[in-house]
Each structure stands twice: as structure tokens, then as C-alpha cells.
mmCIF file of C-alpha atoms in Angstrom:
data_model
loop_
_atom_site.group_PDB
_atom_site.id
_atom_site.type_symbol
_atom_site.label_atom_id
_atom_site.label_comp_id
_atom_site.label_asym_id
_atom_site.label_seq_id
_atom_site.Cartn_x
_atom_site.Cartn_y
_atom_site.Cartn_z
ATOM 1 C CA UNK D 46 0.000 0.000 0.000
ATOM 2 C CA UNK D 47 0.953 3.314 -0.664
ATOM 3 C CA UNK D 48 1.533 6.004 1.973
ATOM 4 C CA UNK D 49 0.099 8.888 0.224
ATOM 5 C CA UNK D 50 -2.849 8.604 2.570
ATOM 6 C CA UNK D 51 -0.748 8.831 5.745
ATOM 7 C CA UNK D 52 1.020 11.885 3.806
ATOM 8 C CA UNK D 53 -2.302 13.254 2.718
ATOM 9 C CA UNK D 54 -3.517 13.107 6.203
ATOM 10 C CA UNK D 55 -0.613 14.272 7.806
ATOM 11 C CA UNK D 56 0.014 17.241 5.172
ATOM 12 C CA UNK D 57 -4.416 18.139 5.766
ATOM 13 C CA UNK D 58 -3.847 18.628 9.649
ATOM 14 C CA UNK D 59 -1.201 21.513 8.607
ATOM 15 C CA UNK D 60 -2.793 23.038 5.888
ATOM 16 C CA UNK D 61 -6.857 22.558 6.301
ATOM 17 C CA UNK D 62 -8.254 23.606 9.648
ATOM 18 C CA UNK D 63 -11.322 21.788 9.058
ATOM 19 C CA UNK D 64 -9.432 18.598 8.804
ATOM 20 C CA UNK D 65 -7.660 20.014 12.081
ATOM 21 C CA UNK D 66 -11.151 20.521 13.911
ATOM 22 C CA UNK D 67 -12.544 16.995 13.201
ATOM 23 C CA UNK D 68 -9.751 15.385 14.063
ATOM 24 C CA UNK D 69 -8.917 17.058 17.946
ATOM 25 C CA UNK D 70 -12.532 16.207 18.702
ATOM 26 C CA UNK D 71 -13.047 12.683 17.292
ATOM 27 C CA UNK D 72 -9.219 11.659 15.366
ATOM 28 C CA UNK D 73 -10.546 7.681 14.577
ATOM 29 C CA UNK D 74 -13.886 9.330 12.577
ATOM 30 C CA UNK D 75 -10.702 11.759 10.818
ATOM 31 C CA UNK D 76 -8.953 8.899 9.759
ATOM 32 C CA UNK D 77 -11.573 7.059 8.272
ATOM 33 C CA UNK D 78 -11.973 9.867 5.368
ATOM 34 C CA UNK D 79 -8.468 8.274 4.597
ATOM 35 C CA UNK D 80 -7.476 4.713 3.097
ATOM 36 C CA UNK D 81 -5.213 3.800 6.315
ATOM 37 C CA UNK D 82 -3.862 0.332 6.934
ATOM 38 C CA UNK D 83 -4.851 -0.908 10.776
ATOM 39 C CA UNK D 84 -1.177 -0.154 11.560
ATOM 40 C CA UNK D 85 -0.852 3.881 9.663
ATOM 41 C CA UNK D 86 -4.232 4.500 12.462
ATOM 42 C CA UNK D 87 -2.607 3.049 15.317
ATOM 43 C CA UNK D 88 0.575 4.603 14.879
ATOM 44 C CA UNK D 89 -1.504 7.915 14.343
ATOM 45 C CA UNK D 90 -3.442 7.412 17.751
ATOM 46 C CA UNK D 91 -0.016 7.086 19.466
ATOM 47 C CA UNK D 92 0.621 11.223 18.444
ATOM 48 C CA UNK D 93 3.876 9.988 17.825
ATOM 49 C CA UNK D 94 6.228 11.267 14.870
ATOM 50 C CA UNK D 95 8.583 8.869 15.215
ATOM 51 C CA UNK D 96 6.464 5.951 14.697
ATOM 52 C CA UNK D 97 5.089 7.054 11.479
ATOM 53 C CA UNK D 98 7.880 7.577 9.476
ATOM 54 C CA UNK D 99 8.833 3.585 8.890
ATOM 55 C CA UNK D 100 5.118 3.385 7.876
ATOM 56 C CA UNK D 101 6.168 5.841 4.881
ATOM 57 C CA UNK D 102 5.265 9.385 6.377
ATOM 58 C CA UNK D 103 7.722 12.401 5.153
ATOM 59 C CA UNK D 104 9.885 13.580 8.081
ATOM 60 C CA UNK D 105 8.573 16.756 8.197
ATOM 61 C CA UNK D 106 5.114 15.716 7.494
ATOM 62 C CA UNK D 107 5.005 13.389 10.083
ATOM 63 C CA UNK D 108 5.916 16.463 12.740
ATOM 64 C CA UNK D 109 1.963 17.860 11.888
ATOM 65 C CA UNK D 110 0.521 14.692 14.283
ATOM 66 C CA UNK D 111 2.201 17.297 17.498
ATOM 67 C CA UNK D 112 -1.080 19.720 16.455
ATOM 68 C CA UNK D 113 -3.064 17.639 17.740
ATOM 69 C CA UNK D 114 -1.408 17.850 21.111
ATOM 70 C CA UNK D 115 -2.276 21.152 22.957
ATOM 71 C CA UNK D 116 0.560 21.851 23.882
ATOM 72 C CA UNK D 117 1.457 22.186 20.683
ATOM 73 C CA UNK D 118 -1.614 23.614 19.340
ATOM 74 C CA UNK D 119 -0.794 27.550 19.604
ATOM 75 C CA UNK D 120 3.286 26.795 18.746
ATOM 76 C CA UNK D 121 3.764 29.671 16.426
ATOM 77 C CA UNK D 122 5.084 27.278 13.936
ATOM 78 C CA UNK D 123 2.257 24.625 13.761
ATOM 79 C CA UNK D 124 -0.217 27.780 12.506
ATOM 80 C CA UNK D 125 2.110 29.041 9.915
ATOM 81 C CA UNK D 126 0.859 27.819 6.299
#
């Protein structure tokens, strides 16, 4: 399978804020708008990075999963487009 899904995703929660707004209130009903494997949504869940890039996920694309950690959220680099 292809991971232009997982990029797609990924790459959606940066650049479309409606993507961004489904997925911090319900992230499992985001993902299903996306053909992910079992194992692209788990790692997803997790929040973490680092476990989506052997999946396929760009480096830097993979970094947009932290927006949907609060602490993150109002990073002045996460709302840049």
C-alpha cells in the first residue's frame, strides 16, 4: 500500500483547519476519510512522529501529528501555512 494517505492526512492537519477541527474532537472518525492500513491508524493514535515515518510518512510531514497535542496547538510554527 501506498503512503500517500498517511502523507495526505498528515500534510491536511497543517494546511486545512477543518481537517484540524474533526480530528482534535473525534481523530478515529478523521482517519476514516483516509485509506489507512490498521497499523498507519494506530501509529496515528499514538501522536507519535517517530512511529510514522517507517510506515512511509515524510519527516517533516510526520511532525503535523504534534497539532493535535495542545501543547502544541498555539506553537507559532504549527499555525504558519
Amino acid at each position: 500500500m501506498s503512503s500517500y494517505h498517511l502523507n495526505r492526512l498528515l500534510f491536511d492537519l497543517k494546511m486545512n483547519n477543518s481537517v484540524l477541527e474533526r480530528a482534535s474532537v473525534n481523530l478515529h472518525s478523521a482517519m476514516n476519510e483516509y485509506d489507512l492500513t490498521a497499523e498507519e491508524k494506530e501509529a496515528l493514535s499514538s501522536g507519535d512522529p517517530r512511529r510514522l515515518r517507517p510506515l512511509g510518512a515524510h519527516g517533516m510531514v510526520s511532525l503535523y501529528i504534534l497539532r493535535l497535542n495542545p501543547k502544541f496547538r498555539d506553537n507559532v510554527y504549527w499555525t504558519q501555512k
